[in-house]
């Protein structure tokens, strides 16, 4: 048996190593989206706090801070998620708000890409 074609089990050929390196470089984190809560004249402050605690797992202090920002500035970020989760959060919260006769509006917008992510695009 020729020894030149024999590789021990714990070694990879040079081609396998290059392929593995190339594959790792192509992997990127999925784009993130900000879920935005918008102010309105009908949804109560308590309801917004409850939404933030129940659906976005915020502490009481975090929820109050976000609610006050929404009230004063018109909107604020409830959370940042990959697209599918952001869309699901919006659908779930909107459904819950309608069940409680609240017109609460949530939207999603892409999060700014970091400099290192932009250079890969």
C-alpha positions as protocol buffer text, in pm:
chain_id: "A"
residue {
  index: 1
  type: UNK
  ca { x: 0 y: 0 z: 0 }
}
residue {
  index: 2
  type: UNK
  ca { x: 155 y: 335 z: -104 }
}
residue {
  index: 3
  type: UNK
  ca { x: 210 y: 568 z: 191 }
}
residue {
  index: 4
  type: UNK
  ca { x: 174 y: 888 z: -15 }
}
residue {
  index: 5
  type: UNK
  ca { x: -206 y: 850 z: -35 }
}
residue {
  index: 6
  type: UNK
  ca { x: -248 y: 762 z: 332 }
}
residue {
  index: 7
  type: UNK
  ca { x: -362 y: 1039 z: 570 }
}
residue {
  index: 8
  type: UNK
  ca { x: -409 y: 980 z: 941 }
}
residue {
  index: 9
  type: UNK
  ca { x: -767 y: 1034 z: 1060 }
}
residue {
  index: 10
  type: UNK
  ca { x: -690 y: 1355 z: 1250 }
}
residue {
  index: 11
  type: UNK
  ca { x: -545 y: 1543 z: 951 }
}
residue {
  index: 12
  type: UNK
  ca { x: -733 y: 1717 z: 672 }
}
residue {
  index: 13
  type: UNK
  ca { x: -604 y: 1756 z: 321 }
}
residue {
  index: 14
  type: UNK
  ca { x: -502 y: 2106 z: 213 }
}
residue {
  index: 15
  type: UNK
  ca { x: -811 y: 2130 z: -11 }
}
residue {
  index: 16
  type: UNK
  ca { x: -1043 y: 2040 z: 278 }
}
residue {
  index: 17
  type: UNK
  ca { x: -882 y: 2307 z: 497 }
}
residue {
  index: 18
  type: UNK
  ca { x: -923 y: 2574 z: 228 }
}
residue {
  index: 19
  type: UNK
  ca { x: -1288 y: 2482 z: 171 }
}
residue {
  index: 20
  type: UNK
  ca { x: -1361 y: 2496 z: 543 }
}
residue {
  index: 21
  type: UNK
  ca { x: -1197 y: 2840 z: 570 }
}
residue {
  index: 22
  type: UNK
  ca { x: -1389 y: 2973 z: 270 }
}
residue {
  index: 23
  type: UNK
  ca { x: -1719 y: 2848 z: 412 }
}
residue {
  index: 24
  type: UNK
  ca { x: -1658 y: 3013 z: 749 }
}
residue {
  index: 25
  type: UNK
  ca { x: -1587 y: 3349 z: 585 }
}
residue {
  index: 26
  type: UNK
  ca { x: -1920 y: 3342 z: 401 }
}
residue {
  index: 27
  type: UNK
  ca { x: -2130 y: 3299 z: 716 }
}
residue {
  index: 28
  type: UNK
  ca { x: -2292 y: 3622 z: 833 }
}
residue {
  index: 29
  type: UNK
  ca { x: -2524 y: 3712 z: 1114 }
}
residue {
  index: 30
  type: UNK
  ca { x: -2880 y: 3770 z: 997 }
}
residue {
  index: 31
  type: UNK
  ca { x: -2990 y: 4132 z: 965 }
}
residue {
  index: 32
  type: UNK
  ca { x: -3161 y: 4267 z: 1276 }
}
residue {
  index: 33
  type: UNK
  ca { x: -3479 y: 4474 z: 1292 }
}
residue {
  index: 34
  type: UNK
  ca { x: -3595 y: 4724 z: 1553 }
}
residue {
  index: 35
  type: UNK
  ca { x: -3953 y: 4679 z: 1672 }
}
residue {
  index: 36
  type: UNK
  ca { x: -4086 y: 5031 z: 1721 }
}
residue {
  index: 37
  type: UNK
  ca { x: -4382 y: 5124 z: 1944 }
}
residue {
  index: 38
  type: UNK
  ca { x: -4568 y: 5436 z: 1828 }
}
residue {
  index: 39
  type: UNK
  ca { x: -4763 y: 5678 z: 2044 }
}
residue {
  index: 40
  type: UNK
  ca { x: -5137 y: 5730 z: 2002 }
}
residue {
  index: 41
  type: UNK
  ca { x: -5406 y: 5915 z: 2196 }
}
residue {
  index: 42
  type: UNK
  ca { x: -5598 y: 5607 z: 2311 }
}
residue {
  index: 43
  type: UNK
  ca { x: -5363 y: 5329 z: 2425 }
}
residue {
  index: 44
  type: UNK
  ca { x: -5305 y: 5365 z: 2797 }
}
residue {
  index: 45
  type: UNK
  ca { x: -4961 y: 5398 z: 2950 }
}
residue {
  index: 46
  type: UNK
  ca { x: -5033 y: 5099 z: 3171 }
}
residue {
  index: 47
  type: UNK
  ca { x: -5120 y: 4888 z: 2865 }
}
residue {
  index: 48
  type: UNK
  ca { x: -4791 y: 4982 z: 2695 }
}
residue {
  index: 49
  type: UNK
  ca { x: -4599 y: 4888 z: 3010 }
}
residue {
  index: 50
  type: UNK
  ca { x: -4785 y: 4556 z: 3028 }
}
residue {
  index: 51
  type: UNK
  ca { x: -4705 y: 4484 z: 2659 }
}
residue {
  index: 52
  type: UNK
  ca { x: -4336 y: 4559 z: 2713 }
}
residue {
  index: 53
  type: UNK
  ca { x: -4320 y: 4332 z: 3016 }
}
residue {
  index: 54
  type: UNK
  ca { x: -4525 y: 4045 z: 2873 }
}
residue {
  index: 55
  type: UNK
  ca { x: -4407 y: 4032 z: 2511 }
}
residue {
  index: 56
  type: UNK
  ca { x: -4062 y: 4195 z: 2526 }
}
residue {
  index: 57
  type: UNK
  ca { x: -3958 y: 4070 z: 2874 }
}
residue {
  index: 58
  type: UNK
  ca { x: -3861 y: 4415 z: 3001 }
}
residue {
  index: 59
  type: UNK
  ca { x: -3826 y: 4492 z: 3370 }
}
residue {
  index: 60
  type: UNK
  ca { x: -4074 y: 4736 z: 3525 }
}
residue {
  index: 61
  type: UNK
  ca { x: -3809 y: 5010 z: 3515 }
}
residue {
  index: 62
  type: UNK
  ca { x: -3718 y: 4943 z: 3149 }
}
residue {
  index: 63
  type: UNK
  ca { x: -4085 y: 4931 z: 3049 }
}
residue {
  index: 64
  type: UNK
  ca { x: -4165 y: 5261 z: 3221 }
}
residue {
  index: 65
  type: UNK
  ca { x: -3862 y: 5427 z: 3059 }
}
residue {
  index: 66
  type: UNK
  ca { x: -3963 y: 5307 z: 2709 }
}
residue {
  index: 67
  type: UNK
  ca { x: -4328 y: 5403 z: 2766 }
}
residue {
  index: 68
  type: UNK
  ca { x: -4229 y: 5756 z: 2873 }
}
residue {
  index: 69
  type: UNK
  ca { x: -4006 y: 5795 z: 2567 }
}
residue {
  index: 70
  type: UNK
  ca { x: -4294 y: 5681 z: 2344 }
}
residue {
  index: 71
  type: UNK
  ca { x: -4525 y: 5929 z: 2519 }
}
residue {
  index: 72
  type: UNK
  ca { x: -4281 y: 6223 z: 2494 }
}
residue {
  index: 73
  type: UNK
  ca { x: -4107 y: 6159 z: 2160 }
}
residue {
  index: 74
  type: UNK
  ca { x: -4375 y: 5966 z: 1970 }
}
residue {
  index: 75
  type: UNK
  ca { x: -4194 y: 5633 z: 1942 }
}
residue {
  index: 76
  type: UNK
  ca { x: -3922 y: 5412 z: 2089 }
}
residue {
  index: 77
  type: UNK
  ca { x: -3759 y: 5075 z: 2035 }
}
residue {
  index: 78
  type: UNK
  ca { x: -3921 y: 4783 z: 2219 }
}
residue {
  index: 79
  type: UNK
  ca { x: -3658 y: 4533 z: 2106 }
}
residue {
  index: 80
  type: UNK
  ca { x: -3420 y: 4425 z: 1831 }
}
residue {
  index: 81
  type: UNK
  ca { x: -3466 y: 4087 z: 1663 }
}
residue {
  index: 82
  type: UNK
  ca { x: -3407 y: 3895 z: 1343 }
}
residue {
  index: 83
  type: UNK
  ca { x: -3679 y: 3964 z: 1087 }
}
residue {
  index: 84
  type: UNK
  ca { x: -3901 y: 3661 z: 1152 }
}
residue {
  index: 85
  type: UNK
  ca { x: -3909 y: 3720 z: 1525 }
}
residue {
  index: 86
  type: UNK
  ca { x: -3971 y: 4094 z: 1482 }
}
residue {
  index: 87
  type: UNK
  ca { x: -4266 y: 4022 z: 1251 }
}
residue {
  index: 88
  type: UNK
  ca { x: -4404 y: 3763 z: 1494 }
}
residue {
  index: 89
  type: UNK
  ca { x: -4375 y: 4003 z: 1790 }
}
residue {
  index: 90
  type: UNK
  ca { x: -4558 y: 4273 z: 1594 }
}
residue {
  index: 91
  type: UNK
  ca { x: -4836 y: 4033 z: 1491 }
}
residue {
  index: 92
  type: UNK
  ca { x: -4877 y: 3893 z: 1844 }
}
residue {
  index: 93
  type: UNK
  ca { x: -4882 y: 4233 z: 2014 }
}
residue {
  index: 94
  type: UNK
  ca { x: -5115 y: 4383 z: 1752 }
}
residue {
  index: 95
  type: UNK
  ca { x: -5357 y: 4091 z: 1794 }
}
residue {
  index: 96
  type: UNK
  ca { x: -5343 y: 4125 z: 2174 }
}
residue {
  index: 97
  type: UNK
  ca { x: -5397 y: 4503 z: 2153 }
}
residue {
  index: 98
  type: UNK
  ca { x: -5701 y: 4462 z: 1925 }
}
residue {
  index: 99
  type: UNK
  ca { x: -5848 y: 4201 z: 2161 }
}
residue {
  index: 100
  type: UNK
  ca { x: -5827 y: 4472 z: 2429 }
}
residue {
  index: 101
  type: UNK
  ca { x: -5967 y: 4745 z: 2199 }
}
residue {
  index: 102
  type: UNK
  ca { x: -5636 y: 4931 z: 2183 }
}
residue {
  index: 103
  type: UNK
  ca { x: -5513 y: 5086 z: 1854 }
}
residue {
  index: 104
  type: UNK
  ca { x: -5145 y: 5039 z: 1943 }
}
residue {
  index: 105
  type: UNK
  ca { x: -4917 y: 5055 z: 1638 }
}
residue {
  index: 106
  type: UNK
  ca { x: -4589 y: 4868 z: 1611 }
}
residue {
  index: 107
  type: UNK
  ca { x: -4357 y: 4871 z: 1311 }
}
residue {
  index: 108
  type: UNK
  ca { x: -4020 y: 4721 z: 1221 }
}
residue {
  index: 109
  type: UNK
  ca { x: -3724 y: 4892 z: 1062 }
}
residue {
  index: 110
  type: UNK
  ca { x: -3381 y: 4755 z: 978 }
}
residue {
  index: 111
  type: UNK
  ca { x: -3113 y: 4818 z: 1234 }
}
residue {
  index: 112
  type: UNK
  ca { x: -2810 y: 5012 z: 1111 }
}
residue {
  index: 113
  type: UNK
  ca { x: -2537 y: 4777 z: 993 }
}
residue {
  index: 114
  type: UNK
  ca { x: -2208 y: 4790 z: 1181 }
}
residue {
  index: 115
  type: UNK
  ca { x: -1902 y: 4911 z: 987 }
}
residue {
  index: 116
  type: UNK
  ca { x: -1756 y: 4560 z: 966 }
}
residue {
  index: 117
  type: UNK
  ca { x: -2087 y: 4426 z: 828 }
}
residue {
  index: 118
  type: UNK
  ca { x: -2101 y: 4703 z: 564 }
}
residue {
  index: 119
  type: UNK
  ca { x: -1753 y: 4615 z: 439 }
}
residue {
  index: 120
  type: UNK
  ca { x: -1867 y: 4256 z: 371 }
}
residue {
  index: 121
  type: UNK
  ca { x: -2171 y: 4364 z: 167 }
}
